PDB file of C-alpha atoms in Angstrom:
ATOM      1  CA  MET A   1     -13.276 -11.121  -0.529  1.00  0.00           C
ATOM      2  CA  GLU A   2      -9.393 -12.288  -1.668  1.00  0.00           C
ATOM      3  CA  TYR A   3      -7.279 -11.733  -4.357  1.00  0.00           C
ATOM      4  CA  LYS A   4      -3.100 -13.774  -4.595  1.00  0.00           C
ATOM      5  CA  THR A   5      -1.183 -12.672  -7.219  1.00  0.00           C
ATOM      6  CA  LYS A   6       2.112 -14.443  -7.493  1.00  0.00           C
ATOM      7  CA  SER A   7       4.067 -12.053  -4.612  1.00  0.00           C
ATOM      8  CA  ILE A   8       0.882 -10.387  -2.265  1.00  0.00           C
ATOM      9  CA  THR A   9      -1.918 -11.721  -1.043  1.00  0.00           C
ATOM     10  CA  ILE A  10      -4.748  -8.633  -1.061  1.00  0.00           C
ATOM     11  CA  LYS A  11      -8.036  -9.293   1.312  1.00  0.00           C
ATOM     12  CA  VAL A  12     -10.719  -6.739   1.059  1.00  0.00           C
ATOM     13  CA  ARG A  13     -12.067  -6.347   4.404  1.00  0.00           C
ATOM     14  CA  PRO A  14     -15.612  -5.154   5.446  1.00  0.00           C
ATOM     15  CA  ASP A  15     -13.798  -2.429   7.546  1.00  0.00           C
ATOM     16  CA  ASP A  16     -13.051  -1.273   3.464  1.00  0.00           C
ATOM     17  CA  ILE A  17      -9.453  -1.573   4.465  1.00  0.00           C
ATOM     18  CA  VAL A  18      -7.379  -3.131   1.864  1.00  0.00           C
ATOM     19  CA  GLU A  19      -4.758  -5.490   3.516  1.00  0.00           C
ATOM     20  CA  VAL A  20      -2.164  -6.204   1.222  1.00  0.00           C
ATOM     21  CA  THR A  21       0.519  -9.228   3.120  1.00  0.00           C
ATOM     22  CA  ASN A  22       3.758 -10.376   1.109  1.00  0.00           C
ATOM     23  CA  ASN A  23       3.456 -14.371   0.613  1.00  0.00           C
ATOM     24  CA  GLU A  24       5.942 -16.260   2.095  1.00  0.00           C
ATOM     25  CA  GLU A  25       6.383 -18.562  -1.281  1.00  0.00           C
ATOM     26  CA  TRP A  26       7.541 -15.824  -3.015  1.00  0.00           C
ATOM     27  CA  GLU A  27      11.125 -15.333  -2.607  1.00  0.00           C
ATOM     28  CA  ASN A  28      12.201 -13.464  -5.735  1.00  0.00           C
ATOM     29  CA  ILE A  29      12.703  -9.719  -5.335  1.00  0.00           C
ATOM     30  CA  ASP A  30       9.673  -7.782  -7.642  1.00  0.00           C
ATOM     31  CA  THR A  31      10.106  -7.042 -11.208  1.00  0.00           C
ATOM     32  CA  ILE A  32       7.916  -4.572 -13.341  1.00  0.00           C
ATOM     33  CA  GLU A  33       5.584  -7.065 -14.205  1.00  0.00           C
ATOM     34  CA  THR A  34       5.205  -8.712 -10.356  1.00  0.00           C
ATOM     35  CA  ALA A  35       4.591  -4.997  -9.819  1.00  0.00           C
ATOM     36  CA  THR A  36       2.168  -4.437 -13.162  1.00  0.00           C
ATOM     37  CA  GLU A  37       0.277  -7.600 -11.787  1.00  0.00           C
ATOM     38  CA  ASN A  38      -0.432  -6.289  -8.331  1.00  0.00           C
ATOM     39  CA  ALA A  39      -1.577  -2.804  -8.950  1.00  0.00           C
ATOM     40  CA  LYS A  40      -4.186  -4.612 -11.582  1.00  0.00           C
ATOM     41  CA  VAL A  41      -4.979  -6.617  -8.431  1.00  0.00           C
ATOM     42  CA  LEU A  42      -5.020  -4.115  -6.340  1.00  0.00           C
ATOM     43  CA  LYS A  43      -7.522  -1.359  -8.445  1.00  0.00           C
ATOM     44  CA  LYS A  44      -9.807  -4.588  -8.616  1.00  0.00           C
ATOM     45  CA  ALA A  45      -9.630  -4.798  -5.093  1.00  0.00           C
ATOM     46  CA  VAL A  46     -10.582  -1.032  -4.059  1.00  0.00           C
ATOM     47  CA  ASN A  47     -13.122  -1.835  -7.079  1.00  0.00           C
ATOM     48  CA  GLY A  48     -13.414   2.248  -6.856  1.00  0.00           C
ATOM     49  CA  LYS A  49     -14.616   2.379  -3.317  1.00  0.00           C
ATOM     50  CA  LYS A  50     -13.342   4.965  -0.857  1.00  0.00           C
ATOM     51  CA  ARG A  51     -10.936   2.024   0.913  1.00  0.00           C
ATOM     52  CA  GLY A  52      -7.360   2.110   2.429  1.00  0.00           C
ATOM     53  CA  ILE A  53      -4.649   0.174   1.624  1.00  0.00           C
ATOM     54  CA  LEU A  54      -2.506  -1.680   4.870  1.00  0.00           C
ATOM     55  CA  SER A  55       0.436  -3.095   2.920  1.00  0.00           C
ATOM     56  CA  HIS A  56       2.578  -5.120   4.722  1.00  0.00           C
ATOM     57  CA  MET A  57       6.427  -3.868   3.179  1.00  0.00           C
ATOM     58  CA  PRO A  58       8.494  -6.321   2.471  1.00  0.00           C
ATOM     59  CA  ASP A  59      11.795  -7.144   3.956  1.00  0.00           C
ATOM     60  CA  THR A  60      13.818  -7.334   0.812  1.00  0.00           C
ATOM     61  CA  TYR A  61      14.928  -5.235  -2.137  1.00  0.00           C
ATOM     62  CA  VAL A  62      12.492  -2.931  -4.379  1.00  0.00           C
ATOM     63  CA  GLY A  63      14.151  -1.192  -7.402  1.00  0.00           C
ATOM     64  CA  LYS A  64      13.227   2.807  -8.482  1.00  0.00           C
ATOM     65  CA  GLU A  65      11.639   1.246 -11.773  1.00  0.00           C
ATOM     66  CA  VAL A  66       9.276  -0.920  -9.546  1.00  0.00           C
ATOM     67  CA  LEU A  67       8.599   2.154  -7.199  1.00  0.00           C
ATOM     68  CA  GLU A  68       7.469   3.604 -10.220  1.00  0.00           C
ATOM     69  CA  CYS A  69       5.188   1.053 -11.347  1.00  0.00           C
ATOM     70  CA  TYR A  70       3.399   1.255  -7.973  1.00  0.00           C
ATOM     71  CA  ILE A  71       3.452   5.562  -8.183  1.00  0.00           C
ATOM     72  CA  LYS A  72       1.825   5.517 -11.401  1.00  0.00           C
ATOM     73  CA  ALA A  73      -0.866   2.776 -10.724  1.00  0.00           C
ATOM     74  CA  GLU A  74      -4.100   4.589 -10.698  1.00  0.00           C
ATOM     75  CA  ILE A  75      -5.880   2.479  -7.747  1.00  0.00           C
ATOM     76  CA  GLY A  76      -8.071   4.410  -6.394  1.00  0.00           C
ATOM     77  CA  GLU A  77      -7.608   3.945  -2.965  1.00  0.00           C
ATOM     78  CA  VAL A  78      -8.419   7.199  -0.793  1.00  0.00           C
ATOM     79  CA  ALA A  79      -5.487   5.797   1.558  1.00  0.00           C
ATOM     80  CA  THR A  80      -2.021   3.969   2.416  1.00  0.00           C
ATOM     81  CA  ALA A  81      -0.818   2.662   5.852  1.00  0.00           C
ATOM     82  CA  LEU A  82       2.579   1.348   4.929  1.00  0.00           C
ATOM     83  CA  MET A  83       3.674  -1.009   7.070  1.00  0.00           C
ATOM     84  CA  THR A  84       7.162  -1.493   8.496  1.00  0.00           C
ATOM     85  CA  ARG A  85       9.167  -4.294  10.283  1.00  0.00           C
ATOM     86  CA  SER A  86      12.398  -3.476   9.814  1.00  0.00           C
ATOM     87  CA  PHE A  87      14.799  -0.543   9.137  1.00  0.00           C
ATOM     88  CA  ALA A  88      15.543  -1.265   5.814  1.00  0.00           C
ATOM     89  CA  SER A  89      11.168  -1.167   4.598  1.00  0.00           C
ATOM     90  CA  LYS A  90      11.111   1.863   6.360  1.00  0.00           C
ATOM     91  CA  VAL A  91      13.950   3.298   4.241  1.00  0.00           C
ATOM     92  CA  VAL A  92      12.648   1.743   0.992  1.00  0.00           C
ATOM     93  CA  GLY A  93       8.846   3.179   2.220  1.00  0.00           C
ATOM     94  CA  ASN A  94      11.076   6.878   2.507  1.00  0.00           C
ATOM     95  CA  ILE A  95      12.301   6.276  -0.298  1.00  0.00           C
ATOM     96  CA  TYR A  96       8.313   5.932  -2.191  1.00  0.00           C
ATOM     97  CA  LEU A  97       6.729   8.910  -0.203  1.00  0.00           C
ATOM     98  CA  LYS A  98      10.152  10.757  -1.032  1.00  0.00           C
ATOM     99  CA  LEU A  99       9.260  10.138  -4.838  1.00  0.00           C
ATOM    100  CA  THR A 100       5.748  10.626  -4.811  1.00  0.00           C
ATOM    101  CA  GLY A 101       5.350  13.570  -2.891  1.00  0.00           C
ATOM    102  CA  LYS A 102       2.753  12.245  -1.757  1.00  0.00           C
ATOM    103  CA  LYS A 103       1.611  13.844   1.347  1.00  0.00           C
ATOM    104  CA  LYS A 104       0.462  12.769   4.257  1.00  0.00           C
ATOM    105  CA  ASN A 105      -3.324  13.319   5.611  1.00  0.00           C
ATOM    106  CA  ALA A 106      -6.212  14.196   3.856  1.00  0.00           C
ATOM    107  CA  GLU A 107      -7.149  17.258   4.657  1.00  0.00           C
ATOM    108  CA  GLN A 108      -3.573  18.677   2.871  1.00  0.00           C
ATOM    109  CA  GLU A 109      -4.671  19.571  -0.510  1.00  0.00           C
ATOM    110  CA  SER A 110      -3.169  16.852  -3.269  1.00  0.00           C
ATOM    111  CA  ASP A 111      -3.990  14.732  -5.386  1.00  0.00           C
ATOM    112  CA  LYS A 112      -2.410  11.716  -4.652  1.00  0.00           C
ATOM    113  CA  PRO A 113      -3.995  10.229  -1.592  1.00  0.00           C
ATOM    114  CA  PRO A 114      -2.063  10.339   2.004  1.00  0.00           C
ATOM    115  CA  VAL A 115       0.410   7.692   2.391  1.00  0.00           C
ATOM    116  CA  LYS A 116       2.052   7.622   6.129  1.00  0.00           C
ATOM    117  CA  ILE A 117       4.170   4.881   7.296  1.00  0.00           C
ATOM    118  CA  PHE A 118       3.833   2.750  10.646  1.00  0.00           C
ATOM    119  CA  THR A 119       5.085   0.537  12.899  1.00  0.00           C
ATOM    120  CA  LYS A 120       2.082  -0.424  15.364  1.00  0.00           C
ATOM    121  CA  ARG A 121      -0.777  -1.828  13.006  1.00  0.00           C
ATOM    122  CA  GLU A 122      -3.315  -0.747  15.073  1.00  0.00           C
ATOM    123  CA  LEU A 123      -2.309   2.787  15.110  1.00  0.00           C
ATOM    124  CA  ALA A 124      -2.168   2.422  10.909  1.00  0.00           C
ATOM    125  CA  GLU A 125      -5.618   0.975  10.712  1.00  0.00           C
ATOM    126  CA  ALA A 126      -7.213   3.894  13.010  1.00  0.00           C
ATOM    127  CA  TRP A 127      -5.231   6.298  10.458  1.00  0.00           C
ATOM    128  CA  LEU A 128      -7.138   4.440   7.647  1.00  0.00           C
ATOM    129  CA  LEU A 129     -10.493   4.073   9.418  1.00  0.00           C
ATOM    130  CA  GLU A 130     -10.011   7.955  10.013  1.00  0.00           C
ATOM    131  CA  GLN A 131      -9.473   8.713   6.358  1.00  0.00           C
ATOM    132  CA  ILE A 132     -12.303   6.486   4.537  1.00  0.00           C
ATOM    133  CA  ALA A 133     -14.655   8.435   6.937  1.00  0.00           C
ATOM    134  CA  LEU A 134     -13.133  11.773   5.570  1.00  0.00           C
ATOM    135  CA  TYR A 135     -13.718  10.727   2.149  1.00  0.00           C
ATOM    136  CA  SER A 136     -16.844   9.397   3.018  1.00  0.00           C
ATOM    137  CA  LYS A 137     -18.171  12.760   4.030  1.00  0.00           C
TER     138      LYS A 137
END
């Protein structure tokens, strides 16, 4: 299953990983409106199932208000792996984690799904599959 918004493409994979990539043609900075649209479609992709999100972080600026929109969205994922390619996107990812107070592992007590930043796709996928398995027990 695949969904597309103005700024992202969302693919629901057979292994219950929901992969989020940035649309190459999207050159604008995300706004609250685009973040709201993205969160709605992500929630639809997760569909109440035990799914993890593999999100490729954009190399562009993401404002605090936009980050807060994603933070407040109740998507229903069991975990999120943030993929970074640049120092700037890693900084944005770390700010996101600090603002949300999200935990790194499912074993830790929290009402929020764990989030972890990765630079290697295979490590991110392995971690997400572990988190999905933990929640599927």
